[in-house]
Coordinates of C-alpha atoms in Angstrom, one line a residue:
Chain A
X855 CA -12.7 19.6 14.3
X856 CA -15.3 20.1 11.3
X857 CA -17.4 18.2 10.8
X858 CA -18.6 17.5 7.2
X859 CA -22.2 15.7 6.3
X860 CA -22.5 14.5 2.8
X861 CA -23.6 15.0 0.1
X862 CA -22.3 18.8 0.9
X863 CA -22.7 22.1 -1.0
X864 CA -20.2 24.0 -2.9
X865 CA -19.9 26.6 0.0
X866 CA -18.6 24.6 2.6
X867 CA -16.2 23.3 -0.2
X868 CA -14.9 26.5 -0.5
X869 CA -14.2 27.4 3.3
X870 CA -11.4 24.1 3.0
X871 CA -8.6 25.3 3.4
X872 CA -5.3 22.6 2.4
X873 CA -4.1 21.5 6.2
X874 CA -7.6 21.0 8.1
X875 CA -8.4 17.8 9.3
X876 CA -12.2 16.7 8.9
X877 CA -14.8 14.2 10.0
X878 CA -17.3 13.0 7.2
X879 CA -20.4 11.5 7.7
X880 CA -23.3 10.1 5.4
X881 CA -23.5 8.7 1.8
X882 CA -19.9 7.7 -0.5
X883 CA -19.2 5.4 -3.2
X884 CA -15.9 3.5 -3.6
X885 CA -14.2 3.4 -7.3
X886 CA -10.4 3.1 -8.2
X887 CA -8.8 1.8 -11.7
X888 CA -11.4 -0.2 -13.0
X889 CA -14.1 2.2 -12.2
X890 CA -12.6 5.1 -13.1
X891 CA -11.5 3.9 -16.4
X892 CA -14.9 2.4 -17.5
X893 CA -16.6 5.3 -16.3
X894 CA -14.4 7.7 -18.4
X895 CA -14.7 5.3 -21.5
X896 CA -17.9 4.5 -21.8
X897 CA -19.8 7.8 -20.1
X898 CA -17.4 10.9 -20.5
X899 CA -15.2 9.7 -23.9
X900 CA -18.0 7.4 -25.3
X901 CA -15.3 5.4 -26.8
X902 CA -16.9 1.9 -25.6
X903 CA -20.5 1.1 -26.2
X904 CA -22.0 0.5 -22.9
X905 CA -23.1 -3.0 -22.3
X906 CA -25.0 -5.0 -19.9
X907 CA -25.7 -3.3 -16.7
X908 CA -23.6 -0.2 -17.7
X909 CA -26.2 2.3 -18.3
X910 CA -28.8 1.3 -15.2
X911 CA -25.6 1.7 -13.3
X912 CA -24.7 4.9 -14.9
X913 CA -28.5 6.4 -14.1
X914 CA -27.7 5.1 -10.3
X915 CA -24.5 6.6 -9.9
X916 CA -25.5 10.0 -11.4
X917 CA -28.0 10.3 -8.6
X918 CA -25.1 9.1 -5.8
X919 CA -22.4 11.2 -6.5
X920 CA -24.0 14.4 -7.5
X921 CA -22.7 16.5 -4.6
X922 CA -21.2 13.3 -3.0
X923 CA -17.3 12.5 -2.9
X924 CA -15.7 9.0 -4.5
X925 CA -13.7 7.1 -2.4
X926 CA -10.2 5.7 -3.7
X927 CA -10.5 2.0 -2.1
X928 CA -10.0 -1.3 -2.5
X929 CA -11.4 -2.8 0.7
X930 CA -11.9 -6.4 2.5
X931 CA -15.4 -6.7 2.5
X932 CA -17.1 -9.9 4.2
X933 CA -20.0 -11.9 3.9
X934 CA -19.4 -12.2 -0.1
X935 CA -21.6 -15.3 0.1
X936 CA -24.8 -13.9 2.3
X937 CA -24.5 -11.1 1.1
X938 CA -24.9 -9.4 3.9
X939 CA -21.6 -7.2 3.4
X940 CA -19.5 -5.8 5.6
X941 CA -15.8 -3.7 5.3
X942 CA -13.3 -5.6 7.5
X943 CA -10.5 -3.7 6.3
X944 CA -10.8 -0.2 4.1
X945 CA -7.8 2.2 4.0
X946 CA -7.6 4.3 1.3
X947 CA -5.2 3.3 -2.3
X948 CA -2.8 5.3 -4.1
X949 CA -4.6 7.8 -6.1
X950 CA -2.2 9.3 -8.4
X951 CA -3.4 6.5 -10.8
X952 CA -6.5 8.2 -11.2
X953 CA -4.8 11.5 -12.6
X954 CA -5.9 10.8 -16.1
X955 CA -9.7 10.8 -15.3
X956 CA -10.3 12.5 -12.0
X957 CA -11.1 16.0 -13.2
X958 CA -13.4 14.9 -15.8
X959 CA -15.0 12.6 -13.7
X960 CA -15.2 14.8 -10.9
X961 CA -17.0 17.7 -13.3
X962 CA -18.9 15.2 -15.1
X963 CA -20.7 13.6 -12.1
X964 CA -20.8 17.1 -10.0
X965 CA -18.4 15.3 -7.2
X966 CA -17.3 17.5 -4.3
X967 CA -14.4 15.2 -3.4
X968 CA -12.2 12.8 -3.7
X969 CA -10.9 10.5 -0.4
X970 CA -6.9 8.5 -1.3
X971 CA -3.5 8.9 -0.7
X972 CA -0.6 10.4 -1.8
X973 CA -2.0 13.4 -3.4
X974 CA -3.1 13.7 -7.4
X975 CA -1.7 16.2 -10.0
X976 CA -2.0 19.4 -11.5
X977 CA -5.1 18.3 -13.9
X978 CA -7.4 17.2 -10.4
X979 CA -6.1 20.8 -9.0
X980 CA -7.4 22.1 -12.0
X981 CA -10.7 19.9 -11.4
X982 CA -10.8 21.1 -7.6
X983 CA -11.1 25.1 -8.7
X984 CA -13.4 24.4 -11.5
X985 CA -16.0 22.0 -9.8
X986 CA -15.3 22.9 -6.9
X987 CA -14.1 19.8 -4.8
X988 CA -11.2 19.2 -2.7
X989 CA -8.7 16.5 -2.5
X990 CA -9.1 14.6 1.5
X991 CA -6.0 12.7 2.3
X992 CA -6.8 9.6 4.8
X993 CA -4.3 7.7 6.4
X994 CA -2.5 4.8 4.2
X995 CA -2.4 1.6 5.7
X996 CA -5.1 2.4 8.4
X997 CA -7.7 0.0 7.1
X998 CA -8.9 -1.1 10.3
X999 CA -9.2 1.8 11.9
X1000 CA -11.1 3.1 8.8
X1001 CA -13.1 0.4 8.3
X1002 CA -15.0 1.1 12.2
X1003 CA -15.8 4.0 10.1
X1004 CA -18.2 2.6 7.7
X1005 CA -21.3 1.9 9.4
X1006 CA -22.8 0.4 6.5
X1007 CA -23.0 -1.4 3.5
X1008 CA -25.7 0.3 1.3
X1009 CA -25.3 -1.7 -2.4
X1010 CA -22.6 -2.6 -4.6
X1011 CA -22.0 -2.5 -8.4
X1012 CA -20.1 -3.7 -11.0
X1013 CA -18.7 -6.6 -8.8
X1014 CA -17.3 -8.2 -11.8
X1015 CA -14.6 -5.4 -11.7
X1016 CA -13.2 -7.9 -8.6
X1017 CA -14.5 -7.4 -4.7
X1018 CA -11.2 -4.7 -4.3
X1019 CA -12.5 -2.7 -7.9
X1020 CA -16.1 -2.9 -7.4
X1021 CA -18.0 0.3 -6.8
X1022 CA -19.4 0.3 -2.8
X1023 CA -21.8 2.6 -2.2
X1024 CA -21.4 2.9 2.1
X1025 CA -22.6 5.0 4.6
X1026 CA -19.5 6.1 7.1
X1027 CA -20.0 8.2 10.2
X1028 CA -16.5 10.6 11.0
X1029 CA -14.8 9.1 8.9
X1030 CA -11.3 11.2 9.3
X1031 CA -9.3 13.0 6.7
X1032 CA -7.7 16.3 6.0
X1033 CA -7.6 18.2 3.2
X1034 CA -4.6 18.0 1.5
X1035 CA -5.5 20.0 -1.9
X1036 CA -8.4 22.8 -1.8
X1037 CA -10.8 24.4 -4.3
X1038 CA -8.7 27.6 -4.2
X1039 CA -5.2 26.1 -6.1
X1040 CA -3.5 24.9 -3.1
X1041 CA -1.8 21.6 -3.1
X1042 CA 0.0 20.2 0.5
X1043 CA 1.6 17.6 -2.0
X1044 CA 3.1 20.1 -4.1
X1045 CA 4.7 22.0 -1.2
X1046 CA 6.6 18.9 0.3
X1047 CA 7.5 17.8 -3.1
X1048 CA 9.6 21.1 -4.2
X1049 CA 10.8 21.5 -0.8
X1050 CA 12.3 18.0 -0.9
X1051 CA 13.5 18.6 -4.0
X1052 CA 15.3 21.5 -2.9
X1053 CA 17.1 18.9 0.1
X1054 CA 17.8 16.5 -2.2
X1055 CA 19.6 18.6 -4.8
X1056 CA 21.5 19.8 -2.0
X1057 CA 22.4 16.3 -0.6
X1058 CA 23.6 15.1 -4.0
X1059 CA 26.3 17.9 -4.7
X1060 CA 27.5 16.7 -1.0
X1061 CA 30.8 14.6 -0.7
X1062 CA 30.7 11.6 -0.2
Chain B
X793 CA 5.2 -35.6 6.1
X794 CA 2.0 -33.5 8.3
X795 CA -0.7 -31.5 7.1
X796 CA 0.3 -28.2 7.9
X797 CA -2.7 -26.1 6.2
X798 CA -4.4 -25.2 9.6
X799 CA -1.1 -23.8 11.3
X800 CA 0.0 -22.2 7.7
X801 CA -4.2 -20.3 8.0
X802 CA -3.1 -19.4 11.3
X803 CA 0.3 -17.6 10.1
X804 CA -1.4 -15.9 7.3
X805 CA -3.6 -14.2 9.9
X806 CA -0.3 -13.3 12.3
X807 CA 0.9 -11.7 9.2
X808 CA -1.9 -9.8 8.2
X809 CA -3.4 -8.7 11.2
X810 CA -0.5 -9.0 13.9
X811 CA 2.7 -6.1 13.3
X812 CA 5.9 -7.1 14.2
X813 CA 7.1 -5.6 17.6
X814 CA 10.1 -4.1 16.3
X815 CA 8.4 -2.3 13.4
X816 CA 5.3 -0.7 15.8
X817 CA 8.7 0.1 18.8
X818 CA 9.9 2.4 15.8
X819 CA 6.2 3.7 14.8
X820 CA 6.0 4.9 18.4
X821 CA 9.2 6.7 18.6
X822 CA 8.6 8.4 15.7
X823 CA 5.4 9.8 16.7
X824 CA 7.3 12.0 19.3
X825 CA 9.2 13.2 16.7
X826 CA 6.1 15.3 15.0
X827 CA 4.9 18.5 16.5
X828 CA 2.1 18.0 18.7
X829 CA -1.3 18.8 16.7
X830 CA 0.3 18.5 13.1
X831 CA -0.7 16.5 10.5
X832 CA 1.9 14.0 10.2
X833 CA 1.5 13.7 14.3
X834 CA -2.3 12.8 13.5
X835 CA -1.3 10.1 10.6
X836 CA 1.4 8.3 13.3
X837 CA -1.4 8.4 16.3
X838 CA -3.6 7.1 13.4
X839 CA -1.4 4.2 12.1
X840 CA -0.6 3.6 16.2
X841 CA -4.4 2.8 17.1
X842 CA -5.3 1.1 13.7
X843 CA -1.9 -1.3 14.9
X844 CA -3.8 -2.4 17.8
X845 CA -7.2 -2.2 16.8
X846 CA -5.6 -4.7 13.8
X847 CA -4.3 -7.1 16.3
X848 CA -7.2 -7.1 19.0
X849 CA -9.8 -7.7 16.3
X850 CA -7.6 -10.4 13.6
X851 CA -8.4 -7.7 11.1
X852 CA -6.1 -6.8 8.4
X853 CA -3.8 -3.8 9.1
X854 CA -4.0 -2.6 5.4
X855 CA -6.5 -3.4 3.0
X856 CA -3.8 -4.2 0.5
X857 CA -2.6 -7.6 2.0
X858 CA -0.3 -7.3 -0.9
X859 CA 1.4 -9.8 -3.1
X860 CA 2.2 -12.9 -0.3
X861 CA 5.9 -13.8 -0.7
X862 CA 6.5 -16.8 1.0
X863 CA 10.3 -18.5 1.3
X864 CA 10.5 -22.2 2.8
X865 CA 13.3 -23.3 4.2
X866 CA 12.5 -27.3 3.9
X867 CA 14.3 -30.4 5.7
X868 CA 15.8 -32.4 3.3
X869 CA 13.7 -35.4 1.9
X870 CA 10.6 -32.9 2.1
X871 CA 8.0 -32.7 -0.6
X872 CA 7.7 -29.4 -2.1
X873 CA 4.8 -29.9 -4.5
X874 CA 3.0 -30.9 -1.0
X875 CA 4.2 -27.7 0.6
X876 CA 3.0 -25.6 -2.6
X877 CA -0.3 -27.0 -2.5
X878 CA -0.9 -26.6 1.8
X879 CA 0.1 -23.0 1.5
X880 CA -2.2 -22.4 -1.7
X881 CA -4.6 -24.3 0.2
X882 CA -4.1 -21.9 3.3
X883 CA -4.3 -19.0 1.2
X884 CA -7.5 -19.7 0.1
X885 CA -8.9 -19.9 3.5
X886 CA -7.4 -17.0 4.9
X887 CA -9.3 -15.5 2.2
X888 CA -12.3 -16.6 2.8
X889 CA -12.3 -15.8 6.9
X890 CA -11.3 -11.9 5.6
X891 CA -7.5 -12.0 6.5
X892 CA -6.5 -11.4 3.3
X893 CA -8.5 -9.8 -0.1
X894 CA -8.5 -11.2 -3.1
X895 CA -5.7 -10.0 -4.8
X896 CA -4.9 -11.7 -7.7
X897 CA -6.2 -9.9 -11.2
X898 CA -5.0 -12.3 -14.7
X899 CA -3.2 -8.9 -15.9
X900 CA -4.4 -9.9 -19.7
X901 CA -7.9 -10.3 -19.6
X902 CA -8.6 -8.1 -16.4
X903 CA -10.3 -10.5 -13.6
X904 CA -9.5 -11.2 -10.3
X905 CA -9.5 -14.8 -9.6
X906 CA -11.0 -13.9 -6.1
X907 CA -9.1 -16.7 -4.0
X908 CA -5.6 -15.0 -4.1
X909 CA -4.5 -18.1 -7.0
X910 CA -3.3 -16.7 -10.2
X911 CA -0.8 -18.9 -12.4
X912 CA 1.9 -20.2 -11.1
X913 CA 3.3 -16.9 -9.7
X914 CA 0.7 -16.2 -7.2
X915 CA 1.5 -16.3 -4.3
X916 CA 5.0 -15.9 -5.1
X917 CA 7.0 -19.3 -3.3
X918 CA 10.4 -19.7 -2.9
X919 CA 12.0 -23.2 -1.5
X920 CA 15.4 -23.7 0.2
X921 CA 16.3 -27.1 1.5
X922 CA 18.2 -27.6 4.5
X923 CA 19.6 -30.7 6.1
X924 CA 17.0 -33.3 7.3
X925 CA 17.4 -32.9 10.8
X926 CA 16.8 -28.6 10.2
X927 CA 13.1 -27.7 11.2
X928 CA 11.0 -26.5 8.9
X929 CA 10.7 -22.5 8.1
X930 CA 8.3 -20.6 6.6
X931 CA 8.9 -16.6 6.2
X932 CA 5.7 -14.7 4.7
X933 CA 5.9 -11.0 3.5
X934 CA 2.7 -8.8 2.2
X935 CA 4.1 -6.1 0.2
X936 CA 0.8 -3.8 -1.1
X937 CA 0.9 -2.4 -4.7
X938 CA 1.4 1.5 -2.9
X939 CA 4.9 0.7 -1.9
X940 CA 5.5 -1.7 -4.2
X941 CA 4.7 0.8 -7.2
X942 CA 7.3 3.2 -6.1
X943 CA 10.2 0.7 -6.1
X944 CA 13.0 1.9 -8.5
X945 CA 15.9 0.2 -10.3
X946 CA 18.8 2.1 -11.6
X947 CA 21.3 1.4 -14.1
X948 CA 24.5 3.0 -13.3
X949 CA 26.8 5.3 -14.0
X950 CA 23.1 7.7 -13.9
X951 CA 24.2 11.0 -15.1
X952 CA 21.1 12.8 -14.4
X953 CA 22.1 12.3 -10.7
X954 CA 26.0 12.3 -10.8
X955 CA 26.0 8.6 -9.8
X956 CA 29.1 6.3 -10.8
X957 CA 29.7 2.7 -10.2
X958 CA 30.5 2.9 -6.3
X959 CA 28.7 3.4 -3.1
X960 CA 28.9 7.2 -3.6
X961 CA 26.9 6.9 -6.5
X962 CA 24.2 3.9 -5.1
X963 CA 23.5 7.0 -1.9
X964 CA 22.3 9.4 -5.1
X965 CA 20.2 6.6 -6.7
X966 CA 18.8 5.6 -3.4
X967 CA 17.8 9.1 -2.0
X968 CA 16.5 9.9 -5.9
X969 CA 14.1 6.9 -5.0
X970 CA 13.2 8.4 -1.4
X971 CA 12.6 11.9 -2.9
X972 CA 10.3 10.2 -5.7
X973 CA 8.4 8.3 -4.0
X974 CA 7.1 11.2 -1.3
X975 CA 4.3 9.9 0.5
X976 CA 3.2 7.4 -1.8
X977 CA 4.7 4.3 -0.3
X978 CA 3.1 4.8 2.3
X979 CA 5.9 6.2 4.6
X980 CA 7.6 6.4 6.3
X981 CA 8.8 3.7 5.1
X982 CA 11.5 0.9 5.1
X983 CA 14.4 0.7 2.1
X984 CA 15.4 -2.8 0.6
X985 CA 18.2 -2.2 -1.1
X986 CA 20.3 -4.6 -3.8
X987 CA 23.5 -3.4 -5.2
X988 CA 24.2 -5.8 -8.3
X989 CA 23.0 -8.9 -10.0
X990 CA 20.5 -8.7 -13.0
X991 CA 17.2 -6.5 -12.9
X992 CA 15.5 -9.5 -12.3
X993 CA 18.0 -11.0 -9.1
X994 CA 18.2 -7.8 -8.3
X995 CA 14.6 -6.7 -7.5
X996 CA 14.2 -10.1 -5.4
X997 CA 17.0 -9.5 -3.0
X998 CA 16.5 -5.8 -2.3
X999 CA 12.7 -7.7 -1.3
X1000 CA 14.5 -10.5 0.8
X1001 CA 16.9 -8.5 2.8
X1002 CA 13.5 -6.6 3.9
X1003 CA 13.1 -9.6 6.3
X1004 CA 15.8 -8.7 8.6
X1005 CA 15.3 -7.1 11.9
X1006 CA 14.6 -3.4 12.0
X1007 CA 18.6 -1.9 13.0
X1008 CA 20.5 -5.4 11.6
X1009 CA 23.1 -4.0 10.0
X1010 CA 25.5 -5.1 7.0
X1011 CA 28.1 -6.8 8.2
X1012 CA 30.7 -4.6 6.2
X1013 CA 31.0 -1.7 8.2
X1014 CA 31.6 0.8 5.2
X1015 CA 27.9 -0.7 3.9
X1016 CA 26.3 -0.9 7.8
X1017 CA 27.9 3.4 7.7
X1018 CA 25.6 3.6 4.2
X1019 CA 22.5 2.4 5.3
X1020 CA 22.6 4.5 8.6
X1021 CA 23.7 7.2 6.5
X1022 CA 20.5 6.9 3.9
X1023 CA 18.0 6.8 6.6
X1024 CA 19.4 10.2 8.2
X1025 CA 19.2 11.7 5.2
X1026 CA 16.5 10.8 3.8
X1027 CA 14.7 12.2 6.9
X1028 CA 16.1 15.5 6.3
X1029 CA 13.8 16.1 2.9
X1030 CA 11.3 16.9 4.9
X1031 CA 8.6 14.4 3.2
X1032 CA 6.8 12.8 6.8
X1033 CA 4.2 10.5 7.6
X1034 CA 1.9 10.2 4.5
X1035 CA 4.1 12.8 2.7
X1036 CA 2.2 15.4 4.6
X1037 CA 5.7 16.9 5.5
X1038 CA 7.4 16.0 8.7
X1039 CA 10.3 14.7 10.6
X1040 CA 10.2 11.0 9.6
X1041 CA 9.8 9.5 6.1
X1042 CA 12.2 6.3 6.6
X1043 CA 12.7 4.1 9.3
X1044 CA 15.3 2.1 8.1
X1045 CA 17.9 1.3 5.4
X1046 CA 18.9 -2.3 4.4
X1047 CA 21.7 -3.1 1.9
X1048 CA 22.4 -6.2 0.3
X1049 CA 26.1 -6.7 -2.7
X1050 CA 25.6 -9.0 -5.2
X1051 CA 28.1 -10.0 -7.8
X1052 CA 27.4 -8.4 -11.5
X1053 CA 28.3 -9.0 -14.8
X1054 CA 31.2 -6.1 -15.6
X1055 CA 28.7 -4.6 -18.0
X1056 CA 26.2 -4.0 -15.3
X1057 CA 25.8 -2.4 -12.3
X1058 CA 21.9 -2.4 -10.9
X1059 CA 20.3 -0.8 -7.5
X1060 CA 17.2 -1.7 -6.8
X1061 CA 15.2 -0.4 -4.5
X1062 CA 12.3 -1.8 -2.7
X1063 CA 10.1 0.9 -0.7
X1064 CA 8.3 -1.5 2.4
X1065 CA 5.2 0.9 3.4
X1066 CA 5.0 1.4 7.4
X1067 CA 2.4 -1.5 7.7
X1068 CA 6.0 -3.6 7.2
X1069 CA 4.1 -7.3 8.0
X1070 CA 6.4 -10.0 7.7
X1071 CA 6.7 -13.1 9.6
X1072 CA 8.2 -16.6 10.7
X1073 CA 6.6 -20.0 11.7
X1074 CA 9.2 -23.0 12.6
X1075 CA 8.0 -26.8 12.8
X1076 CA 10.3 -28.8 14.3
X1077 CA 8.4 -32.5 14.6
X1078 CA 5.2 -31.8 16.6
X1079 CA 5.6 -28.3 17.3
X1080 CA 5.2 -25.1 16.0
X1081 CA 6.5 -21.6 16.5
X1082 CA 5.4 -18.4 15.2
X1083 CA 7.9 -15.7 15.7

């Protein structure tokens, strides 16, 4: 199986191929709907001032996920009160939400990829050819197993997003995925969804 | 009346971190069902070892520990208001020891409340009493915000789909649902299905009848013939484990008939992810029982 080290260079991005499964190790940052909005707003729109933290946090995560990949997640993180933070539980969420913003974020902070579930739309496709990234499905519900995965807890900002929207930057070693949309147009999600459609269009003109 | 916080802690983390037997028996059999080496094959072997990892080490299956729906069946003479407060109480604390993330975000003003209390809705707690001498039951569901996102509720006749008022047209609605939802939900995946009521009544029993056994059928054998029918077919669209295409994308089919008003005639689907944790504790006098 390939194994993948981030951060990771636009070349090895381009040999994925939609179907491969991969192990990746080093340096990724959690952010879902809270993170993705705000970042979209108030770095990529500019149609909300930044305020408090927002533009220390903004110089941090410029250097983190240039070349890096964001991970769709919402885990269960312990030791909220030491501070000494660990993931007990950290499958991946449902990332179609993030169809609005993906692509722009994805150009905007140079990502290479994106880890979630359930496959995005044609605008992140769009986003994959043109950054390049890929799209890396995990396995939903698998938050355990995932979670034995993260080896670390690096930092964590904008906590006041909640502990499940807060951005968690964490190291993970073979942490596995496949790719499920590459940098070359290829979508696994839209496949299955037109073949489906196909059965299903079939199944309703059956008698009942 | 006992203090029943400590044993209520203790069935949050059965529920969170323990799958029920009959959901992981149909887990495994559908791995076999996916060719060796293929995608959907790696999500199921996947989902198998995170089950028992889960279980071994009290961690939560899914980081989603969902929306906790919690119905009490009370002994008559019961207080409720005390049974409310031990299970918010619990809920808390299983939050605290990591068996269950703060999920609870005030939908107005964005922030999570971080102890799984929000309002009066969170957790969701329903009460049934039952004669005095009944023992106590307490069923807990945690549905995640995946499945429960791709839930559907259709108004019918549909003619998009060709579906009239009748069990011909609930199949259409329901496989509509199945196709829609690909991988999303998490499959495959467990249907909840209500035929009836309001959208409101309807939504909650097409959740309730989702804490039957896996293969309880409806007793009306023209409904049990549906629900056997929906699963098979749903399987043939190809979808698979995670929607990565592949043999299974449901595991089962339940349906529940409600009465209507004439004017209406709902179907509401709930989509249960795999990760399909519900649960049962009994007290009856100094014991109790989790299922």
């Amino acid at each position: 199986m390939r194994e993948i080290q981030l951060p990771v260079n636009d070349e090895t991005i381009r040999e994925l191929r939609v179907g491969e499964p991969v192990l990746l190790s080093g340096l990724m940052v959690t952010g879902r709907d809270a993170a993705h909005k705000w970042m979209m707003e108030t770095f990529i729109k500019k149609t909300k001032e930044p305020k408090g933290d927002d533009l220390q946090v903004y110089e941090a995560l410029k250097k983190l996920l240039n070349g890096a990949v964001i991970y769709h997640c919402g885990p269960v993180v312990s030791g909220l009160d030491s501070k000494d933070y660990k993931f007990v539980a950290a499958g991946p969420t449902t990332s179609i939400r993030e169809e609005p913003y993906q692509a722009a974020v994805m150009k905007h902070f140079n990502l290479k990829g994106v880890i979630g579930k359930g496959g995005m739309g044609a605008k992140t496709l769009q986003g994959c050819q043109e950054t390049p990234g890929v799209y890396f499905h995990a396995i939903g519900g698998a938050a355990s197993f995932i979670a034995q995965s993260v080896k670390k807890v690096l930092g964590v900002y904008k906590l006041e997003f909640g502990v499940p929207e807060a951005l968690w930057v964490i190291e993970v070693k073979d942490f596995p995925v496949v790719v499920t949309m590459d940098s070359h147009g290829q979508s696994q999600h839209t496949v299955v969804e037109s073949a489906s459609h196909r059965v299903l269009e079939e199944l309703l003109a059956q008698p009942y | 009346m006992r203090d029943l916080t400590n044993e209520i802690v203790e069935f949050i983390r059965r529920t969170s971190t323990d799958l029920p037997q009959d959901v992981e028996e149909r887990l495994k059999a559908a791995v076999e069902k996916e060719a060796p080496g293929s995608a959907a094959r790696g999500a199921m072997e996947t989902v198998l070892k995170n089950v028992e990892l889960s279980r071994k080490n009290s961690t939560p299956i899914c980081q989603d520990t969902g929306t906790p729906i919690f119905y009490v069946h009370y002994p008559e003479g019961w207080s409720t208001r005390k049974l409310r407060e031990m299970i918010r109480n619990a809920l808390v604390e299983a939050t605290q020891k990591s068996y269950m993330r703060p999920n609870a975000v005030d939908a107005i003003y964005d922030k999570n409340s971080g102890n799984n209390l929000g309002g009066e809705e969170f957790p969701s707690i329903h009460f049934e009493e039952v004669d005095a001498d009944a023992p106590l039951t307490i069923e807990l569901m945690l549905k995640g915000g995946g499945c429960e996102n791709v839930g559907a509720q259709y108004s019918l006749p549909n003619n998009g789909l060709g579906a009239g008022r009748d069990l011909a047209g609930v199949r259409k609605v329901v496989l509509d649902a199945v196709q829609k939802a690909q991988g999303q939900g998490c499959a495959p995946g467990i249907l909840g299905v209500a035929i009836g009521g309001d959208r409101g009544s309807s939504y909650a029993k097409s959740k309730e009848v989702l804490f039957g056994k896996i293969g309880e059928r409806n007793n009306d054998p023209e409904v049990a013939a549906l629900e056997e029918r929906l699963t098979d077919e749903a399987n043939t669209m190809g979808i698979g484990p995670m929607g990565f295409g592949g043999q299974t994308t449901v595991i089962d089919t339940k349906i529940v008939g409600m009465h209507r008003l004439p004017a209406s005639y709902f179907v509401s689907v709930s989509y249960m992810c795999w990760a399909y944790r519900r649960r049962k504790m009994t007290v009856q006098g100094d014991e109790v029982v989790y299922d």
